[in-house]
PDB file of C-alpha atoms in Angstrom:
ATOM      1  CA  MET A  23     -11.663   4.840  27.939  1.00  0.00           C
ATOM      2  CA  GLN A  24     -14.324   7.507  28.023  1.00  0.00           C
ATOM      3  CA  TYR A  25     -17.126   8.497  25.747  1.00  0.00           C
ATOM      4  CA  GLU A  26     -19.018  11.727  26.043  1.00  0.00           C
ATOM      5  CA  ASP A  27     -21.906  13.331  24.203  1.00  0.00           C
ATOM      6  CA  SER A  28     -20.118  16.601  23.517  1.00  0.00           C
ATOM      7  CA  ILE A  29     -16.531  17.547  22.835  1.00  0.00           C
ATOM      8  CA  THR A  30     -16.685  20.555  20.578  1.00  0.00           C
ATOM      9  CA  LYS A  31     -18.233  23.282  22.764  1.00  0.00           C
ATOM     10  CA  ASP A  32     -19.724  25.841  20.378  1.00  0.00           C
ATOM     11  CA  GLU A  33     -18.279  24.196  17.274  1.00  0.00           C
ATOM     12  CA  ASP A  34     -20.783  22.131  15.298  1.00  0.00           C
ATOM     13  CA  PRO A  35     -19.046  18.916  14.156  1.00  0.00           C
ATOM     14  CA  LEU A  36     -21.853  18.114  11.708  1.00  0.00           C
ATOM     15  CA  SER A  37     -20.718  21.003   9.529  1.00  0.00           C
ATOM     16  CA  LEU A  38     -17.294  19.457   8.967  1.00  0.00           C
ATOM     17  CA  HIS A  39     -18.331  17.242   6.080  1.00  0.00           C
ATOM     18  CA  SER A  40     -19.756  20.313   4.360  1.00  0.00           C
ATOM     19  CA  LEU A  41     -16.231  21.693   4.092  1.00  0.00           C
ATOM     20  CA  LEU A  42     -15.779  19.271   1.217  1.00  0.00           C
ATOM     21  CA  SER A  43     -18.881  20.287  -0.689  1.00  0.00           C
ATOM     22  CA  SER A  44     -17.974  23.827  -1.756  1.00  0.00           C
ATOM     23  CA  ASP A  45     -16.771  24.452  -5.297  1.00  0.00           C
ATOM     24  CA  GLU A  46     -13.307  25.430  -4.184  1.00  0.00           C
ATOM     25  CA  ASP A  47     -12.785  22.099  -2.404  1.00  0.00           C
ATOM     26  CA  GLU A  48     -14.163  19.730  -5.047  1.00  0.00           C
ATOM     27  CA  ASP A  49     -10.827  19.317  -6.792  1.00  0.00           C
ATOM     28  CA  ALA A  50      -8.985  18.760  -3.513  1.00  0.00           C
ATOM     29  CA  GLU A  51     -11.503  16.154  -2.426  1.00  0.00           C
ATOM     30  CA  SER A  52     -11.209  14.166  -5.633  1.00  0.00           C
ATOM     31  CA  LYS A  53      -7.419  14.100  -5.294  1.00  0.00           C
ATOM     32  CA  GLN A  54      -7.051  13.439  -1.567  1.00  0.00           C
ATOM     33  CA  GLN A  55      -9.921  11.149  -0.614  1.00  0.00           C
ATOM     34  CA  ILE A  56      -8.852   7.531  -0.286  1.00  0.00           C
ATOM     35  CA  ALA A  57     -11.287   4.643  -0.505  1.00  0.00           C
ATOM     36  CA  PHE A  58     -10.322   1.187   0.722  1.00  0.00           C
ATOM     37  CA  GLN A  59     -11.601  -1.984  -0.897  1.00  0.00           C
ATOM     38  CA  THR A  60      -9.725  -4.675   1.024  1.00  0.00           C
ATOM     39  CA  SER A  61     -10.676  -7.508   3.347  1.00  0.00           C
ATOM     40  CA  GLN A  62      -9.701  -5.248   6.256  1.00  0.00           C
ATOM     41  CA  ARG A  63     -11.386  -1.946   5.406  1.00  0.00           C
ATOM     42  CA  THR A  64     -13.847  -0.529   2.886  1.00  0.00           C
ATOM     43  CA  SER A  65     -14.491   2.917   4.371  1.00  0.00           C
ATOM     44  CA  SER A  66     -13.017   6.077   2.855  1.00  0.00           C
ATOM     45  CA  PHE A  67     -11.220   9.006   4.419  1.00  0.00           C
ATOM     46  CA  ILE A  68      -9.527  12.328   3.795  1.00  0.00           C
ATOM     47  CA  HIS A  69      -6.973  14.293   5.819  1.00  0.00           C
ATOM     48  CA  PHE A  70      -7.324  18.021   6.457  1.00  0.00           C
ATOM     49  CA  SER A  71      -4.177  20.131   6.546  1.00  0.00           C
ATOM     50  CA  LYS A  72      -3.748  22.237   9.673  1.00  0.00           C
ATOM     51  CA  THR A  73      -4.401  25.403   7.666  1.00  0.00           C
ATOM     52  CA  HIS A  74      -7.402  24.035   5.767  1.00  0.00           C
ATOM     53  CA  HIS A  75     -10.072  25.924   7.702  1.00  0.00           C
ATOM     54  CA  THR A  76     -10.618  27.725  11.002  1.00  0.00           C
ATOM     55  CA  LYS A  77     -12.981  24.891  12.061  1.00  0.00           C
ATOM     56  CA  ILE A  78     -10.090  22.441  11.776  1.00  0.00           C
ATOM     57  CA  SER A  79      -7.788  24.647  13.858  1.00  0.00           C
ATOM     58  CA  SER A  80     -10.524  25.085  16.468  1.00  0.00           C
ATOM     59  CA  ILE A  81     -11.057  21.330  16.830  1.00  0.00           C
ATOM     60  CA  GLU A  82      -7.309  20.672  17.053  1.00  0.00           C
ATOM     61  CA  MET A  83      -6.965  23.287  19.792  1.00  0.00           C
ATOM     62  CA  ARG A  84      -9.921  21.806  21.685  1.00  0.00           C
ATOM     63  CA  ALA A  85      -8.360  18.331  21.475  1.00  0.00           C
ATOM     64  CA  SER A  86      -4.988  19.598  22.677  1.00  0.00           C
ATOM     65  CA  GLU A  87      -6.700  21.285  25.660  1.00  0.00           C
ATOM     66  CA  ILE A  88      -8.502  18.065  26.618  1.00  0.00           C
ATOM     67  CA  LEU A  89      -5.330  15.981  26.378  1.00  0.00           C
ATOM     68  CA  GLY A  90      -2.968  18.562  27.850  1.00  0.00           C
ATOM     69  CA  VAL A  91      -0.560  18.477  24.926  1.00  0.00           C
ATOM     70  CA  SER A  92       0.684  20.953  22.361  1.00  0.00           C
ATOM     71  CA  SER A  93      -1.398  21.284  19.202  1.00  0.00           C
ATOM     72  CA  ALA A  94       1.793  20.322  17.353  1.00  0.00           C
ATOM     73  CA  CYS A  95       1.275  16.790  18.715  1.00  0.00           C
ATOM     74  CA  ILE A  96      -2.135  16.517  17.044  1.00  0.00           C
ATOM     75  CA  GLU A  97      -1.963  14.636  13.757  1.00  0.00           C
ATOM     76  CA  PRO A  98      -3.844  16.300  10.861  1.00  0.00           C
ATOM     77  CA  ILE A  99      -7.528  15.521  11.377  1.00  0.00           C
ATOM     78  CA  GLN A 100      -8.982  12.630   9.386  1.00  0.00           C
ATOM     79  CA  LEU A 101     -12.597  12.686   8.203  1.00  0.00           C
ATOM     80  CA  VAL A 102     -13.982   9.187   7.622  1.00  0.00           C
ATOM     81  CA  ARG A 103     -17.085   8.095   5.760  1.00  0.00           C
ATOM     82  CA  TYR A 104     -18.981   4.807   5.929  1.00  0.00           C
ATOM     83  CA  GLN A 105     -21.703   4.018   3.406  1.00  0.00           C
ATOM     84  CA  ILE A 106     -23.992   0.980   3.407  1.00  0.00           C
ATOM     85  CA  GLY A 107     -21.812  -2.142   3.538  1.00  0.00           C
ATOM     86  CA  ASP A 108     -18.659  -0.290   4.597  1.00  0.00           C
ATOM     87  CA  PHE A 109     -16.665  -1.537   7.582  1.00  0.00           C
ATOM     88  CA  PHE A 110     -13.269  -1.466   9.285  1.00  0.00           C
ATOM     89  CA  GLN A 111     -12.345  -4.796  10.853  1.00  0.00           C
ATOM     90  CA  ALA A 112     -10.641  -5.157  14.229  1.00  0.00           C
ATOM     91  CA  HIS A 113      -7.450  -3.103  14.399  1.00  0.00           C
ATOM     92  CA  HIS A 114      -5.258  -1.125  16.761  1.00  0.00           C
ATOM     93  CA  ASP A 115      -4.429   2.542  16.234  1.00  0.00           C
ATOM     94  CA  LEU A 116      -0.880   2.256  17.548  1.00  0.00           C
ATOM     95  CA  GLY A 117       0.407  -0.764  15.645  1.00  0.00           C
ATOM     96  CA  THR A 118      -0.313  -3.812  13.518  1.00  0.00           C
ATOM     97  CA  LEU A 119      -2.834  -6.282  14.961  1.00  0.00           C
ATOM     98  CA  TYR A 120      -2.158  -9.942  14.152  1.00  0.00           C
ATOM     99  CA  ASP A 121      -4.572 -12.858  14.157  1.00  0.00           C
ATOM    100  CA  ASP A 122      -3.170 -14.178  17.459  1.00  0.00           C
ATOM    101  CA  GLY A 123      -4.024 -10.893  19.153  1.00  0.00           C
ATOM    102  CA  SER A 124      -0.461  -9.611  19.349  1.00  0.00           C
ATOM    103  CA  ILE A 125       0.249  -6.002  18.364  1.00  0.00           C
ATOM    104  CA  GLU A 126       3.466  -4.954  16.655  1.00  0.00           C
ATOM    105  CA  LEU A 127       4.674  -1.435  17.351  1.00  0.00           C
ATOM    106  CA  PRO A 128       5.922   0.620  14.398  1.00  0.00           C
ATOM    107  CA  PRO A 129       9.558   1.744  14.601  1.00  0.00           C
ATOM    108  CA  SER A 130      10.129   4.968  16.525  1.00  0.00           C
ATOM    109  CA  SER A 131      12.044   6.757  13.811  1.00  0.00           C
ATOM    110  CA  VAL A 132      11.870   9.934  11.736  1.00  0.00           C
ATOM    111  CA  LEU A 133      11.551   7.604   8.747  1.00  0.00           C
ATOM    112  CA  PHE A 134       8.114   6.463   9.942  1.00  0.00           C
ATOM    113  CA  PRO A 135       4.932   8.340  10.890  1.00  0.00           C
ATOM    114  CA  PRO A 136       4.683   9.342  14.580  1.00  0.00           C
ATOM    115  CA  ARG A 137       3.076   6.757  16.847  1.00  0.00           C
ATOM    116  CA  ARG A 138      -0.588   7.431  17.681  1.00  0.00           C
ATOM    117  CA  LEU A 139      -0.626   7.418  21.479  1.00  0.00           C
ATOM    118  CA  VAL A 140      -4.183   8.646  22.137  1.00  0.00           C
ATOM    119  CA  THR A 141      -7.315   8.495  19.971  1.00  0.00           C
ATOM    120  CA  ILE A 142     -10.335  10.775  20.002  1.00  0.00           C
ATOM    121  CA  PHE A 143     -13.089   9.721  17.634  1.00  0.00           C
ATOM    122  CA  VAL A 144     -16.015  12.117  17.214  1.00  0.00           C
ATOM    123  CA  TYR A 145     -19.276  11.050  15.596  1.00  0.00           C
ATOM    124  CA  ILE A 146     -20.476  13.789  13.250  1.00  0.00           C
ATOM    125  CA  ASN A 147     -23.972  12.380  12.791  1.00  0.00           C
ATOM    126  CA  THR A 148     -26.404   9.974  14.404  1.00  0.00           C
ATOM    127  CA  VAL A 149     -26.964   6.482  12.981  1.00  0.00           C
ATOM    128  CA  PRO A 150     -30.107   4.628  14.168  1.00  0.00           C
ATOM    129  CA  LYS A 151     -29.162   1.372  15.876  1.00  0.00           C
ATOM    130  CA  GLU A 152     -30.952  -0.806  13.332  1.00  0.00           C
ATOM    131  CA  PHE A 153     -28.540   0.418  10.647  1.00  0.00           C
ATOM    132  CA  GLY A 154     -25.457  -0.818  12.540  1.00  0.00           C
ATOM    133  CA  GLY A 155     -22.294   1.248  12.285  1.00  0.00           C
ATOM    134  CA  ALA A 156     -21.254   0.958  15.944  1.00  0.00           C
ATOM    135  CA  THR A 157     -17.664   1.114  17.152  1.00  0.00           C
ATOM    136  CA  ARG A 158     -17.019  -2.277  18.752  1.00  0.00           C
ATOM    137  CA  PHE A 159     -14.423  -3.117  21.413  1.00  0.00           C
ATOM    138  CA  PRO A 160     -14.243  -6.939  21.486  1.00  0.00           C
ATOM    139  CA  LEU A 161     -12.201  -7.114  24.720  1.00  0.00           C
ATOM    140  CA  LEU A 162     -14.327  -4.708  26.726  1.00  0.00           C
ATOM    141  CA  MET A 163     -17.811  -4.748  28.186  1.00  0.00           C
ATOM    142  CA  GLU A 164     -19.974  -2.064  29.746  1.00  0.00           C
ATOM    143  CA  GLN A 165     -21.893  -2.553  32.967  1.00  0.00           C
ATOM    144  CA  LYS A 166     -23.797   0.190  34.796  1.00  0.00           C
ATOM    145  CA  GLY A 167     -21.888   2.944  33.050  1.00  0.00           C
ATOM    146  CA  THR A 168     -18.415   1.574  33.860  1.00  0.00           C
ATOM    147  CA  LEU A 169     -15.963  -0.284  31.668  1.00  0.00           C
ATOM    148  CA  SER A 170     -14.230  -3.546  32.516  1.00  0.00           C
ATOM    149  CA  VAL A 171     -12.506  -6.471  30.830  1.00  0.00           C
ATOM    150  CA  ARG A 172     -14.862  -8.570  28.766  1.00  0.00           C
ATOM    151  CA  ASN A 173     -16.635 -11.441  30.497  1.00  0.00           C
ATOM    152  CA  LYS A 174     -18.159 -14.251  28.439  1.00  0.00           C
ATOM    153  CA  ASP A 175     -21.498 -13.682  30.162  1.00  0.00           C
ATOM    154  CA  LYS A 176     -21.638  -9.971  29.347  1.00  0.00           C
ATOM    155  CA  HIS A 177     -22.192  -8.006  26.169  1.00  0.00           C
ATOM    156  CA  ILE A 178     -19.256  -6.624  24.228  1.00  0.00           C
ATOM    157  CA  LEU A 179     -18.948  -2.848  24.384  1.00  0.00           C
ATOM    158  CA  GLN A 180     -20.435  -1.225  21.285  1.00  0.00           C
ATOM    159  CA  VAL A 181     -20.821   2.531  20.963  1.00  0.00           C
ATOM    160  CA  GLN A 182     -23.546   3.680  18.585  1.00  0.00           C
ATOM    161  CA  PRO A 183     -22.877   6.840  16.530  1.00  0.00           C
ATOM    162  CA  LYS A 184     -24.591   9.886  17.985  1.00  0.00           C
ATOM    163  CA  ARG A 185     -23.996  13.423  16.830  1.00  0.00           C
ATOM    164  CA  GLY A 186     -21.398  15.130  19.048  1.00  0.00           C
ATOM    165  CA  ARG A 187     -20.519  11.947  20.987  1.00  0.00           C
ATOM    166  CA  ALA A 188     -16.800  11.312  21.329  1.00  0.00           C
ATOM    167  CA  LEU A 189     -14.668   8.305  22.223  1.00  0.00           C
ATOM    168  CA  LEU A 190     -11.344   8.911  23.966  1.00  0.00           C
ATOM    169  CA  PHE A 191      -8.877   6.103  24.648  1.00  0.00           C
ATOM    170  CA  CYS A 192      -5.148   5.613  25.204  1.00  0.00           C
ATOM    171  CA  ASN A 193      -3.358   3.205  22.892  1.00  0.00           C
ATOM    172  CA  ILE A 194      -0.243   2.681  25.009  1.00  0.00           C
ATOM    173  CA  LEU A 195       0.539   1.349  28.484  1.00  0.00           C
ATOM    174  CA  ARG A 196       2.845   2.997  31.013  1.00  0.00           C
ATOM    175  CA  ASN A 197       5.594   0.518  30.094  1.00  0.00           C
ATOM    176  CA  GLY A 198       5.487   1.630  26.463  1.00  0.00           C
ATOM    177  CA  LEU A 199       3.705  -1.461  25.136  1.00  0.00           C
ATOM    178  CA  PRO A 200       0.418  -1.309  23.205  1.00  0.00           C
ATOM    179  CA  GLU A 201      -2.813  -1.314  25.258  1.00  0.00           C
ATOM    180  CA  PRO A 202      -4.518  -4.515  24.015  1.00  0.00           C
ATOM    181  CA  LEU A 203      -7.967  -3.546  25.330  1.00  0.00           C
ATOM    182  CA  THR A 204      -8.335  -0.728  22.799  1.00  0.00           C
ATOM    183  CA  VAL A 205      -8.539  -3.057  19.818  1.00  0.00           C
ATOM    184  CA  HIS A 206     -11.698  -1.949  18.025  1.00  0.00           C
ATOM    185  CA  SER A 207     -13.653  -2.187  14.788  1.00  0.00           C
ATOM    186  CA  GLY A 208     -16.058  -0.096  12.768  1.00  0.00           C
ATOM    187  CA  GLU A 209     -19.103  -2.320  12.334  1.00  0.00           C
ATOM    188  CA  PRO A 210     -20.721  -2.314   8.866  1.00  0.00           C
ATOM    189  CA  LEU A 211     -23.635  -0.109   7.980  1.00  0.00           C
ATOM    190  CA  THR A 212     -26.561  -2.277   6.919  1.00  0.00           C
ATOM    191  CA  PHE A 213     -30.222  -1.946   6.039  1.00  0.00           C
ATOM    192  CA  PRO A 214     -32.649  -3.334   8.651  1.00  0.00           C
ATOM    193  CA  SER A 215     -33.691  -6.952   8.139  1.00  0.00           C
ATOM    194  CA  SER A 216     -36.324  -7.796   5.566  1.00  0.00           C
ATOM    195  CA  ALA A 217     -38.759  -8.307   8.433  1.00  0.00           C
ATOM    196  CA  VAL A 218     -39.065  -4.532   8.637  1.00  0.00           C
ATOM    197  CA  SER A 219     -41.610  -3.414   6.077  1.00  0.00           C
ATOM    198  CA  SER A 220     -40.862  -0.426   3.878  1.00  0.00           C
ATOM    199  CA  THR A 221     -43.799   1.413   5.477  1.00  0.00           C
ATOM    200  CA  SER A 222     -42.572   0.919   9.038  1.00  0.00           C
ATOM    201  CA  LEU A 223     -39.042   1.802   7.957  1.00  0.00           C
ATOM    202  CA  ARG A 224     -40.200   5.108   6.473  1.00  0.00           C
ATOM    203  CA  THR A 225     -42.115   5.834   9.685  1.00  0.00           C
ATOM    204  CA  ARG A 226     -39.055   5.030  11.763  1.00  0.00           C
ATOM    205  CA  LEU A 227     -36.861   7.260   9.616  1.00  0.00           C
ATOM    206  CA  ARG A 228     -39.290  10.158   9.823  1.00  0.00           C
ATOM    207  CA  SER A 229     -39.378   9.914  13.612  1.00  0.00           C
ATOM    208  CA  THR A 230     -35.633   9.509  14.227  1.00  0.00           C
ATOM    209  CA  ILE A 231     -33.775  11.098  11.341  1.00  0.00           C
ATOM    210  CA  LYS A 232     -33.602  14.818  11.859  1.00  0.00           C
ATOM    211  CA  LYS A 233     -30.854  17.319  11.181  1.00  0.00           C
ATOM    212  CA  ASP A 234     -28.289  15.173  13.017  1.00  0.00           C
ATOM    213  CA  THR A 235     -28.564  12.192  10.647  1.00  0.00           C
ATOM    214  CA  VAL A 236     -27.253  12.116   7.083  1.00  0.00           C
ATOM    215  CA  VAL A 237     -29.536  10.306   4.626  1.00  0.00           C
ATOM    216  CA  CYS A 238     -29.394  10.152   0.846  1.00  0.00           C
ATOM    217  CA  GLU A 239     -32.661   8.667  -0.383  1.00  0.00           C
ATOM    218  CA  THR A 240     -31.980   4.904  -0.254  1.00  0.00           C
ATOM    219  CA  LYS A 241     -28.826   4.957   1.872  1.00  0.00           C
ATOM    220  CA  ILE A 242     -27.556   6.208   5.179  1.00  0.00           C
ATOM    221  CA  ILE A 243     -24.046   7.534   5.746  1.00  0.00           C
ATOM    222  CA  LYS A 244     -21.863   7.589   8.859  1.00  0.00           C
ATOM    223  CA  TYR A 245     -19.358  10.414   9.262  1.00  0.00           C
ATOM    224  CA  GLY A 246     -16.721  10.733  11.960  1.00  0.00           C
ATOM    225  CA  ILE A 247     -13.430  12.420  12.645  1.00  0.00           C
ATOM    226  CA  ASN A 248     -10.269  10.781  13.947  1.00  0.00           C
ATOM    227  CA  ILE A 249      -8.040  12.926  16.135  1.00  0.00           C
ATOM    228  CA  TRP A 250      -4.740  11.392  17.199  1.00  0.00           C
ATOM    229  CA  ALA A 251      -2.192  12.715  19.683  1.00  0.00           C
ATOM    230  CA  CYS A 252       1.196  11.480  18.583  1.00  0.00           C
ATOM    231  CA  GLU A 253       4.673  11.338  20.061  1.00  0.00           C
ATOM    232  CA  ARG A 254       7.042  14.003  18.811  1.00  0.00           C
TER     233      ARG A 254
END
């Protein structure tokens, strides 16, 4: 797995969520956006068609260049949104994750969606650490900039949202089985503990929340885009 602080070259990923705010897209957003309210996931998302906007095409082409695959292998981009309290529990992008840790592959058939072999997740905005919202890999740890299998004495790998930062990881092993180490979760967005006074919180927000952080008065929002390279 890799994570970098820039993946989009001259393209500004923060502007992606604004594609949904114009008058011409309001009706499409209301019809296509899906919000989950289950024990597994409460975040919401929307898929962009490949002809939705030149920004979408540009990002798909950039992803295909990085992965060395045809843009036809890139699944339509998914914009995700987490508000305060939203989360996505541990899951695997290639198949179904069970409580015992096993992962069931979906059938390889034209009757089912293509299997997601590689994931690129790009953070559109920055989320201060005290608000949570990290992407957590329970079976991995980070030590001195390198990744390794989790050790009980080390901290679990958690990647905090930062504008332009991207995660890239492969969901499948060379033998065709799921890569178990890429199980991950979207940690919930939360307000800082009550020990943080409203005054100090406002000071902290003023000093850290600039144009790369999305704030709506009393709440903070996390935006990201999922880019999957699929088998064809």
